[in-house]
PDB file of N, CA and C and ligand atoms in Angstrom:
ATOM      1  N   MET X   1     112.284-100.437 139.872  1.00 53.00           N
ATOM      2  CA  MET X   1     111.716 -99.384 139.959  1.00 53.00           C
ATOM      3  C   MET X   1     112.242 -98.280 140.779  1.00 53.00           C
ATOM      4  N   GLU X   2     112.316 -96.882 140.130  1.00 63.00           N
ATOM      5  CA  GLU X   2     113.324 -95.970 140.968  1.00 63.00           C
ATOM      6  C   GLU X   2     111.958 -95.167 142.143  1.00 63.00           C
ATOM      7  N   ASP X   3     112.708 -95.169 143.298  1.00 77.00           N
ATOM      8  CA  ASP X   3     111.867 -94.394 144.490  1.00 77.00           C
ATOM      9  C   ASP X   3     111.717 -93.035 143.799  1.00 77.00           C
ATOM     10  N   LEU X   4     110.456 -92.708 144.114  1.00 84.00           N
ATOM     11  CA  LEU X   4     109.909 -91.396 143.948  1.00 84.00           C
ATOM     12  C   LEU X   4     110.897 -90.338 145.222  1.00 84.00           C
ATOM     13  N   PRO X   5     111.232 -89.238 144.762  1.00 90.00           N
ATOM     14  CA  PRO X   5     111.999 -88.536 145.631  1.00 90.00           C
ATOM     15  C   PRO X   5     111.150 -88.373 146.794  1.00 90.00           C
ATOM     16  N   ARG X   6     111.939 -87.974 148.086  1.00 96.00           N
ATOM     17  CA  ARG X   6     111.049 -87.593 149.237  1.00 96.00           C
ATOM     18  C   ARG X   6     111.394 -86.016 149.472  1.00 96.00           C
ATOM     19  N   GLN X   7     110.117 -85.285 149.324  1.00 97.00           N
ATOM     20  CA  GLN X   7     110.479 -83.782 149.494  1.00 97.00           C
ATOM     21  C   GLN X   7     109.556 -83.338 150.413  1.00 97.00           C
ATOM     22  N   VAL X   8     110.118 -82.375 151.354  1.00 98.00           N
ATOM     23  CA  VAL X   8     108.921 -81.313 151.904  1.00 98.00           C
ATOM     24  C   VAL X   8     109.070 -79.798 151.430  1.00 98.00           C
ATOM     25  N   ARG X   9     108.033 -79.595 150.970  1.00 98.00           N
ATOM     26  CA  ARG X   9     107.945 -78.206 150.374  1.00 98.00           C
ATOM     27  C   ARG X   9     107.216 -77.318 151.057  1.00 98.00           C
ATOM     28  N   ILE X  10     107.772 -76.276 151.463  1.00 98.00           N
ATOM     29  CA  ILE X  10     107.543 -75.222 152.239  1.00 98.00           C
ATOM     30  C   ILE X  10     106.980 -73.761 151.695  1.00 98.00           C
ATOM     31  N   CYS X  11     105.844 -73.624 151.698  1.00 98.00           N
ATOM     32  CA  CYS X  11     105.274 -72.317 150.785  1.00 98.00           C
ATOM     33  C   CYS X  11     105.867 -71.019 151.715  1.00 98.00           C
ATOM     34  N   GLN X  12     106.597 -70.449 150.280  1.00 98.00           N
ATOM     35  CA  GLN X  12     107.239 -69.125 150.892  1.00 98.00           C
ATOM     36  C   GLN X  12     106.838 -67.915 150.172  1.00 98.00           C
ATOM     37  N   ASN X  13     105.577 -67.925 149.897  1.00 98.00           N
ATOM     38  CA  ASN X  13     104.910 -66.610 148.860  1.00 98.00           C
ATOM     39  C   ASN X  13     104.242 -65.966 150.380  1.00 98.00           C
ATOM     40  N   THR X  14     103.829 -64.716 149.515  1.00 97.00           N
ATOM     41  CA  THR X  14     103.421 -63.813 150.680  1.00 97.00           C
ATOM     42  C   THR X  14     102.557 -64.078 151.631  1.00 97.00           C
ATOM     43  N   SER X  15     101.471 -64.712 151.548  1.00 98.00           N
ATOM     44  CA  SER X  15     100.542 -65.005 152.584  1.00 98.00           C
ATOM     45  C   SER X  15     101.071 -65.850 153.747  1.00 98.00           C
ATOM     46  N   CYS X  16     101.974 -66.973 153.489  1.00 98.00           N
ATOM     47  CA  CYS X  16     102.615 -67.809 154.683  1.00 98.00           C
ATOM     48  C   CYS X  16     103.752 -67.135 154.957  1.00 98.00           C
ATOM     49  N   ARG X  17     104.338 -66.512 154.529  1.00 98.00           N
ATOM     50  CA  ARG X  17     105.687 -65.522 154.621  1.00 98.00           C
ATOM     51  C   ARG X  17     104.848 -64.713 155.936  1.00 98.00           C
ATOM     52  N   LYS X  18     103.638 -64.299 155.558  1.00 98.00           N
ATOM     53  CA  LYS X  18     103.305 -63.169 156.983  1.00 98.00           C
ATOM     54  C   LYS X  18     102.977 -63.897 157.811  1.00 98.00           C
ATOM     55  N   LEU X  19     102.578 -65.219 157.627  1.00 98.00           N
ATOM     56  CA  LEU X  19     102.031 -66.336 158.824  1.00 98.00           C
ATOM     57  C   LEU X  19     103.492 -66.712 159.395  1.00 98.00           C
ATOM     58  N   GLY X  20     104.623 -66.515 159.168  1.00 98.00           N
ATOM     59  CA  GLY X  20     105.722 -67.103 159.724  1.00 98.00           C
ATOM     60  C   GLY X  20     106.535 -68.054 159.254  1.00 98.00           C
ATOM     61  N   SER X  21     106.302 -68.268 157.428  1.00 98.00           N
ATOM     62  CA  SER X  21     107.017 -69.929 157.215  1.00 98.00           C
ATOM     63  C   SER X  21     108.483 -69.740 157.039  1.00 98.00           C
ATOM     64  N   ALA X  22     108.871 -68.463 156.814  1.00 98.00           N
ATOM     65  CA  ALA X  22     110.512 -68.526 156.713  1.00 98.00           C
ATOM     66  C   ALA X  22     110.918 -69.163 157.890  1.00 98.00           C
ATOM     67  N   LYS X  23     110.393 -68.766 159.301  1.00 98.00           N
ATOM     68  CA  LYS X  23     110.791 -69.956 160.440  1.00 98.00           C
ATOM     69  C   LYS X  23     110.440 -71.089 160.432  1.00 98.00           C
ATOM     70  N   VAL X  24     109.420 -71.604 159.663  1.00 98.00           N
ATOM     71  CA  VAL X  24     109.290 -73.100 159.486  1.00 98.00           C
ATOM     72  C   VAL X  24     110.392 -73.596 158.732  1.00 98.00           C
ATOM     73  N   LEU X  25     110.616 -72.866 157.441  1.00 98.00           N
ATOM     74  CA  LEU X  25     111.607 -73.413 156.605  1.00 98.00           C
ATOM     75  C   LEU X  25     112.828 -73.892 157.498  1.00 98.00           C
ATOM     76  N   ALA X  26     113.297 -72.762 158.157  1.00 98.00           N
ATOM     77  CA  ALA X  26     114.469 -72.675 159.010  1.00 98.00           C
ATOM     78  C   ALA X  26     114.805 -73.867 159.584  1.00 98.00           C
ATOM     79  N   ALA X  27     113.400 -74.065 160.607  1.00 98.00           N
ATOM     80  CA  ALA X  27     113.643 -75.337 161.439  1.00 98.00           C
ATOM     81  C   ALA X  27     113.700 -76.363 160.342  1.00 98.00           C
ATOM     82  N   PHE X  28     113.164 -76.590 159.358  1.00 98.00           N
ATOM     83  CA  PHE X  28     113.450 -77.548 158.608  1.00 98.00           C
ATOM     84  C   PHE X  28     114.866 -78.271 158.050  1.00 98.00           C
ATOM     85  N   GLN X  29     115.241 -76.769 157.554  1.00 98.00           N
ATOM     86  CA  GLN X  29     116.733 -76.933 157.306  1.00 98.00           C
ATOM     87  C   GLN X  29     117.633 -77.156 158.605  1.00 98.00           C
ATOM     88  N   ALA X  30     117.115 -76.877 159.682  1.00 98.00           N
ATOM     89  CA  ALA X  30     118.130 -77.348 160.803  1.00 98.00           C
ATOM     90  C   ALA X  30     117.962 -78.617 161.088  1.00 98.00           C
ATOM     91  N   LEU X  31     117.169 -79.211 160.817  1.00 98.00           N
ATOM     92  CA  LEU X  31     116.941 -80.828 160.977  1.00 98.00           C
ATOM     93  C   LEU X  31     116.855 -81.781 159.875  1.00 98.00           C
ATOM     94  N   PRO X  32     118.044 -81.753 159.225  1.00 97.00           N
ATOM     95  CA  PRO X  32     118.144 -82.585 157.939  1.00 97.00           C
ATOM     96  C   PRO X  32     118.052 -84.005 157.976  1.00 97.00           C
ATOM     97  N   VAL X  33     117.279 -84.777 157.054  1.00 97.00           N
ATOM     98  CA  VAL X  33     116.972 -86.035 157.138  1.00 97.00           C
ATOM     99  C   VAL X  33     117.682 -86.930 155.877  1.00 97.00           C
ATOM    100  N   GLU X  34     118.775 -87.528 155.964  1.00 96.00           N
ATOM    101  CA  GLU X  34     119.054 -88.323 154.537  1.00 96.00           C
ATOM    102  C   GLU X  34     117.839 -88.412 153.916  1.00 96.00           C
ATOM    103  N   GLY X  35     118.148 -88.200 152.217  1.00 96.00           N
ATOM    104  CA  GLY X  35     117.246 -88.894 151.528  1.00 96.00           C
ATOM    105  C   GLY X  35     116.184 -87.993 151.368  1.00 96.00           C
ATOM    106  N   VAL X  36     115.710 -86.792 152.184  1.00 97.00           N
ATOM    107  CA  VAL X  36     114.837 -85.930 152.174  1.00 97.00           C
ATOM    108  C   VAL X  36     115.075 -84.250 151.902  1.00 97.00           C
ATOM    109  N   GLU X  37     114.639 -84.133 150.546  1.00 98.00           N
ATOM    110  CA  GLU X  37     114.993 -82.500 150.212  1.00 98.00           C
ATOM    111  C   GLU X  37     114.065 -81.299 151.064  1.00 98.00           C
ATOM    112  N   ILE X  38     114.609 -80.349 151.542  1.00 98.00           N
ATOM    113  CA  ILE X  38     113.661 -79.345 151.779  1.00 98.00           C
ATOM    114  C   ILE X  38     113.948 -78.580 150.991  1.00 98.00           C
ATOM    115  N   LEU X  39     112.473 -78.147 150.337  1.00 98.00           N
ATOM    116  CA  LEU X  39     112.207 -76.953 149.237  1.00 98.00           C
ATOM    117  C   LEU X  39     111.271 -75.677 149.500  1.00 98.00           C
ATOM    118  N   ALA X  40     112.154 -74.710 149.488  1.00 98.00           N
ATOM    119  CA  ALA X  40     111.123 -73.291 149.557  1.00 98.00           C
ATOM    120  C   ALA X  40     110.256 -73.297 148.172  1.00 98.00           C
ATOM    121  N   THR X  41     109.046 -73.377 148.068  1.00 98.00           N
ATOM    122  CA  THR X  41     108.214 -73.277 147.096  1.00 98.00           C
ATOM    123  C   THR X  41     107.143 -71.971 146.737  1.00 98.00           C
ATOM    124  N   ARG X  42     106.877 -71.618 145.688  1.00 98.00           N
ATOM    125  CA  ARG X  42     105.954 -71.047 145.804  1.00 98.00           C
ATOM    126  C   ARG X  42     104.554 -71.278 146.283  1.00 98.00           C
ATOM    127  N   CYS X  43     103.665 -70.408 146.012  1.00 98.00           N
ATOM    128  CA  CYS X  43     102.298 -70.669 146.181  1.00 98.00           C
ATOM    129  C   CYS X  43     101.626 -72.181 146.402  1.00 98.00           C
ATOM    130  N   LEU X  44     101.235 -72.525 147.290  1.00 97.00           N
ATOM    131  CA  LEU X  44     100.753 -74.102 147.108  1.00 97.00           C
ATOM    132  C   LEU X  44      98.975 -73.731 146.617  1.00 97.00           C
ATOM    133  N   GLY X  45      98.579 -72.646 146.838  1.00 97.00           N
ATOM    134  CA  GLY X  45      97.423 -72.698 146.640  1.00 97.00           C
ATOM    135  C   GLY X  45      96.343 -72.923 147.981  1.00 97.00           C
ATOM    136  N   GLN X  46      96.769 -72.668 148.910  1.00 97.00           N
ATOM    137  CA  GLN X  46      96.405 -72.953 150.270  1.00 97.00           C
ATOM    138  C   GLN X  46      96.286 -71.696 150.689  1.00 97.00           C
ATOM    139  N   CYS X  47      96.258 -70.659 150.526  1.00 96.00           N
ATOM    140  CA  CYS X  47      96.648 -69.009 151.037  1.00 96.00           C
ATOM    141  C   CYS X  47      95.823 -69.154 152.308  1.00 96.00           C
ATOM    142  N   GLY X  48      96.026 -68.181 153.635  1.00 95.00           N
ATOM    143  CA  GLY X  48      95.700 -67.976 154.557  1.00 95.00           C
ATOM    144  C   GLY X  48      95.251 -69.158 155.547  1.00 95.00           C
ATOM    145  N   ASN X  49      95.735 -70.413 155.135  1.00 97.00           N
ATOM    146  CA  ASN X  49      95.813 -71.460 155.948  1.00 97.00           C
ATOM    147  C   ASN X  49      97.377 -71.728 156.370  1.00 97.00           C
ATOM    148  N   GLY X  50      98.089 -70.939 156.201  1.00 96.00           N
ATOM    149  CA  GLY X  50      99.687 -71.153 156.249  1.00 96.00           C
ATOM    150  C   GLY X  50     100.156 -71.168 157.736  1.00 96.00           C
ATOM    151  N   PRO X  51     101.382 -71.126 157.783  1.00 98.00           N
ATOM    152  CA  PRO X  51     102.319 -71.605 156.982  1.00 98.00           C
ATOM    153  C   PRO X  51     102.042 -73.078 156.308  1.00 98.00           C
ATOM    154  N   MET X  52     101.850 -73.383 155.155  1.00 98.00           N
ATOM    155  CA  MET X  52     101.925 -74.539 154.474  1.00 98.00           C
ATOM    156  C   MET X  52     103.097 -75.357 154.200  1.00 98.00           C
ATOM    157  N   VAL X  53     102.693 -76.716 154.526  1.00 98.00           N
ATOM    158  CA  VAL X  53     103.764 -77.715 154.432  1.00 98.00           C
ATOM    159  C   VAL X  53     103.225 -78.570 153.233  1.00 98.00           C
ATOM    160  N   LEU X  54     103.778 -79.211 152.449  1.00 98.00           N
ATOM    161  CA  LEU X  54     103.557 -80.481 151.781  1.00 98.00           C
ATOM    162  C   LEU X  54     104.282 -81.427 151.591  1.00 98.00           C
ATOM    163  N   VAL X  55     104.129 -82.545 151.915  1.00 98.00           N
ATOM    164  CA  VAL X  55     105.466 -83.959 152.165  1.00 98.00           C
ATOM    165  C   VAL X  55     105.107 -84.889 150.940  1.00 98.00           C
ATOM    166  N   LEU X  56     105.817 -84.830 149.871  1.00 97.00           N
ATOM    167  CA  LEU X  56     105.804 -85.503 148.905  1.00 97.00           C
ATOM    168  C   LEU X  56     107.229 -86.946 149.047  1.00 97.00           C
ATOM    169  N   PRO X  57     106.843 -88.049 148.210  1.00 96.00           N
ATOM    170  CA  PRO X  57     105.421 -88.517 147.572  1.00 96.00           C
ATOM    171  C   PRO X  57     104.164 -89.030 148.584  1.00 96.00           C
ATOM    172  N   ASP X  58     104.240 -88.824 149.606  1.00 94.00           N
ATOM    173  CA  ASP X  58     103.226 -88.951 150.835  1.00 94.00           C
ATOM    174  C   ASP X  58     101.948 -88.113 150.240  1.00 94.00           C
ATOM    175  N   ALA X  59     101.938 -86.874 149.847  1.00 96.00           N
ATOM    176  CA  ALA X  59     100.893 -85.944 149.398  1.00 96.00           C
ATOM    177  C   ALA X  59     100.048 -85.484 150.675  1.00 96.00           C
ATOM    178  N   ILE X  60     100.866 -85.424 151.768  1.00 97.00           N
ATOM    179  CA  ILE X  60     100.582 -84.973 153.078  1.00 97.00           C
ATOM    180  C   ILE X  60     100.644 -83.669 153.366  1.00 97.00           C
ATOM    181  N   TRP X  61      99.585 -83.314 153.938  1.00 98.00           N
ATOM    182  CA  TRP X  61      99.597 -81.653 153.746  1.00 98.00           C
ATOM    183  C   TRP X  61      99.504 -81.506 155.312  1.00 98.00           C
ATOM    184  N   TYR X  62     100.428 -80.280 155.702  1.00 98.00           N
ATOM    185  CA  TYR X  62     100.352 -79.478 157.331  1.00 98.00           C
ATOM    186  C   TYR X  62     100.198 -78.148 156.831  1.00 98.00           C
ATOM    187  N   GLY X  63      98.890 -77.879 157.662  1.00 98.00           N
ATOM    188  CA  GLY X  63      98.574 -76.725 157.682  1.00 98.00           C
ATOM    189  C   GLY X  63      98.983 -75.463 159.097  1.00 98.00           C
ATOM    190  N   GLY X  64      99.236 -74.275 159.021  1.00 98.00           N
ATOM    191  CA  GLY X  64      99.321 -73.590 159.902  1.00 98.00           C
ATOM    192  C   GLY X  64     100.514 -73.771 161.060  1.00 98.00           C
ATOM    193  N   VAL X  65     101.272 -74.207 160.197  1.00 98.00           N
ATOM    194  CA  VAL X  65     102.641 -75.103 160.969  1.00 98.00           C
ATOM    195  C   VAL X  65     103.587 -73.693 161.747  1.00 98.00           C
ATOM    196  N   HIS X  66     103.656 -74.006 163.191  1.00 98.00           N
ATOM    197  CA  HIS X  66     104.651 -73.290 163.891  1.00 98.00           C
ATOM    198  C   HIS X  66     106.049 -73.986 163.857  1.00 98.00           C
ATOM    199  N   PRO X  67     106.900 -73.099 163.854  1.00 98.00           N
ATOM    200  CA  PRO X  67     108.591 -73.798 163.811  1.00 98.00           C
ATOM    201  C   PRO X  67     108.554 -74.804 164.814  1.00 98.00           C
ATOM    202  N   ASP X  68     108.229 -74.694 166.162  1.00 98.00           N
ATOM    203  CA  ASP X  68     108.237 -75.425 167.391  1.00 98.00           C
ATOM    204  C   ASP X  68     107.598 -76.987 166.982  1.00 98.00           C
ATOM    205  N   GLU X  69     106.630 -76.842 165.926  1.00 98.00           N
ATOM    206  CA  GLU X  69     105.884 -78.327 165.512  1.00 98.00           C
ATOM    207  C   GLU X  69     106.702 -78.892 164.483  1.00 98.00           C
ATOM    208  N   VAL X  70     107.948 -78.124 164.151  1.00 98.00           N
ATOM    209  CA  VAL X  70     108.821 -78.936 163.041  1.00 98.00           C
ATOM    210  C   VAL X  70     109.448 -80.017 163.514  1.00 98.00           C
ATOM    211  N   PRO X  71     109.948 -79.998 164.821  1.00 98.00           N
ATOM    212  CA  PRO X  71     110.932 -81.635 165.086  1.00 98.00           C
ATOM    213  C   PRO X  71     109.760 -82.356 165.459  1.00 98.00           C
ATOM    214  N   ALA X  72     108.382 -82.492 165.434  1.00 98.00           N
ATOM    215  CA  ALA X  72     107.685 -83.537 165.381  1.00 98.00           C
ATOM    216  C   ALA X  72     107.491 -84.402 164.158  1.00 98.00           C
ATOM    217  N   VAL X  73     107.262 -83.238 163.267  1.00 98.00           N
ATOM    218  CA  VAL X  73     106.957 -83.741 162.121  1.00 98.00           C
ATOM    219  C   VAL X  73     108.398 -84.301 161.429  1.00 98.00           C
ATOM    220  N   VAL X  74     109.746 -84.031 162.084  1.00 98.00           N
ATOM    221  CA  VAL X  74     110.798 -84.587 161.551  1.00 98.00           C
ATOM    222  C   VAL X  74     110.998 -86.177 161.747  1.00 98.00           C
ATOM    223  N   THR X  75     110.753 -86.408 163.236  1.00 98.00           N
ATOM    224  CA  THR X  75     110.933 -87.187 163.607  1.00 98.00           C
ATOM    225  C   THR X  75     109.748 -88.503 163.738  1.00 98.00           C
ATOM    226  N   LYS X  76     108.704 -87.787 163.328  1.00 98.00           N
ATOM    227  CA  LYS X  76     107.564 -88.942 163.361  1.00 98.00           C
ATOM    228  C   LYS X  76     107.325 -88.800 162.169  1.00 98.00           C
ATOM    229  N   HIS X  77     107.167 -87.881 161.244  1.00 98.00           N
ATOM    230  CA  HIS X  77     106.750 -88.522 159.486  1.00 98.00           C
ATOM    231  C   HIS X  77     108.042 -88.882 159.098  1.00 98.00           C
ATOM    232  N   LEU X  78     109.001 -87.989 159.002  1.00 98.00           N
ATOM    233  CA  LEU X  78     110.081 -88.068 157.818  1.00 98.00           C
ATOM    234  C   LEU X  78     110.836 -89.399 158.380  1.00 98.00           C
ATOM    235  N   GLN X  79     111.011 -89.509 159.586  1.00 97.00           N
ATOM    236  CA  GLN X  79     112.050 -90.607 160.430  1.00 97.00           C
ATOM    237  C   GLN X  79     111.159 -91.658 160.518  1.00 97.00           C
ATOM    238  N   GLY X  80     110.030 -91.654 161.190  1.00 97.00           N
ATOM    239  CA  GLY X  80     109.455 -92.631 161.525  1.00 97.00           C
ATOM    240  C   GLY X  80     108.321 -93.360 160.672  1.00 97.00           C
ATOM    241  N   GLY X  81     107.812 -92.193 159.363  1.00 96.00           N
ATOM    242  CA  GLY X  81     106.651 -93.256 158.484  1.00 96.00           C
ATOM    243  C   GLY X  81     105.777 -92.565 159.069  1.00 96.00           C
ATOM    244  N   THR X  82     105.390 -92.146 160.012  1.00 97.00           N
ATOM    245  CA  THR X  82     103.706 -91.894 160.817  1.00 97.00           C
ATOM    246  C   THR X  82     103.581 -89.905 160.576  1.00 97.00           C
ATOM    247  N   PRO X  83     102.478 -89.732 159.873  1.00 98.00           N
ATOM    248  CA  PRO X  83     101.779 -88.247 159.688  1.00 98.00           C
ATOM    249  C   PRO X  83     101.329 -87.893 161.103  1.00 98.00           C
ATOM    250  N   VAL X  84     101.729 -86.618 161.585  1.00 98.00           N
ATOM    251  CA  VAL X  84     101.576 -86.184 162.797  1.00 98.00           C
ATOM    252  C   VAL X  84     100.012 -86.092 162.805  1.00 98.00           C
ATOM    253  N   LYS X  85      99.161 -86.721 163.243  1.00 95.00           N
ATOM    254  CA  LYS X  85      97.708 -86.503 162.760  1.00 95.00           C
ATOM    255  C   LYS X  85      97.224 -84.911 163.751  1.00 95.00           C
ATOM    256  N   GLY X  86      97.741 -84.399 164.346  1.00 94.00           N
ATOM    257  CA  GLY X  86      96.940 -83.112 164.933  1.00 94.00           C
ATOM    258  C   GLY X  86      97.592 -82.073 164.050  1.00 94.00           C
ATOM    259  N   MET X  87      98.210 -81.968 163.609  1.00 96.00           N
ATOM    260  CA  MET X  87      98.743 -80.994 162.482  1.00 96.00           C
ATOM    261  C   MET X  87      97.938 -81.217 160.975  1.00 96.00           C
ATOM    262  N   LEU X  88      97.573 -82.364 160.361  1.00 97.00           N
ATOM    263  CA  LEU X  88      97.184 -82.254 159.378  1.00 97.00           C
ATOM    264  C   LEU X  88      96.059 -81.663 158.776  1.00 97.00           C
ATOM    265  N   TYR X  89      96.278 -81.400 157.386  1.00 96.00           N
ATOM    266  CA  TYR X  89      95.441 -80.640 156.916  1.00 96.00           C
ATOM    267  C   TYR X  89      94.709 -80.956 155.498  1.00 96.00           C
ATOM    268  N   SER X  90      93.495 -80.931 155.530  1.00 90.00           N
ATOM    269  CA  SER X  90      92.966 -81.499 154.181  1.00 90.00           C
ATOM    270  C   SER X  90      93.079 -80.847 153.449  1.00 90.00           C
ATOM    271  N   THR X  91      92.957 -80.588 151.940  1.00 83.00           N
ATOM    272  CA  THR X  91      92.842 -79.675 150.774  1.00 83.00           C
ATOM    273  C   THR X  91      91.261 -79.711 150.108  1.00 83.00           C
TER     274      THR X  91
HETATM  275  S1  LIG U 101     100.736 -68.351 149.983  1.00 95.26           S
HETATM  276 FE1  LIG U 101     101.311 -70.263 150.825  1.00 95.26          FE
HETATM  277  S2  LIG U 101      99.520 -71.472 149.975  1.00 95.26           S
HETATM  278 FE2  LIG U 101      99.626 -69.325 149.178  1.00 95.26          FE
END
């Protein structure tokens, strides 16, 4: 069976952009992880709680993400396999 693609989707729609999602996207792009795709997406349906980040295929959400928090997501979650508890968002 083929593995599902690993992706980080970062909302770049109006509400998240006002909250700084462009810088969050840039922070992920600055720390590439092999085999993980970084994608700018349209609204993820959680406006007002952004910047919203969705990690697939784990279906783990992060809300109110600050660019300074991105390295923790990269090292602990994307590389280490453990989501960053203090940043989790439930839909
Ligand atoms: S604008 Fe980002 S979740 Fe809607």
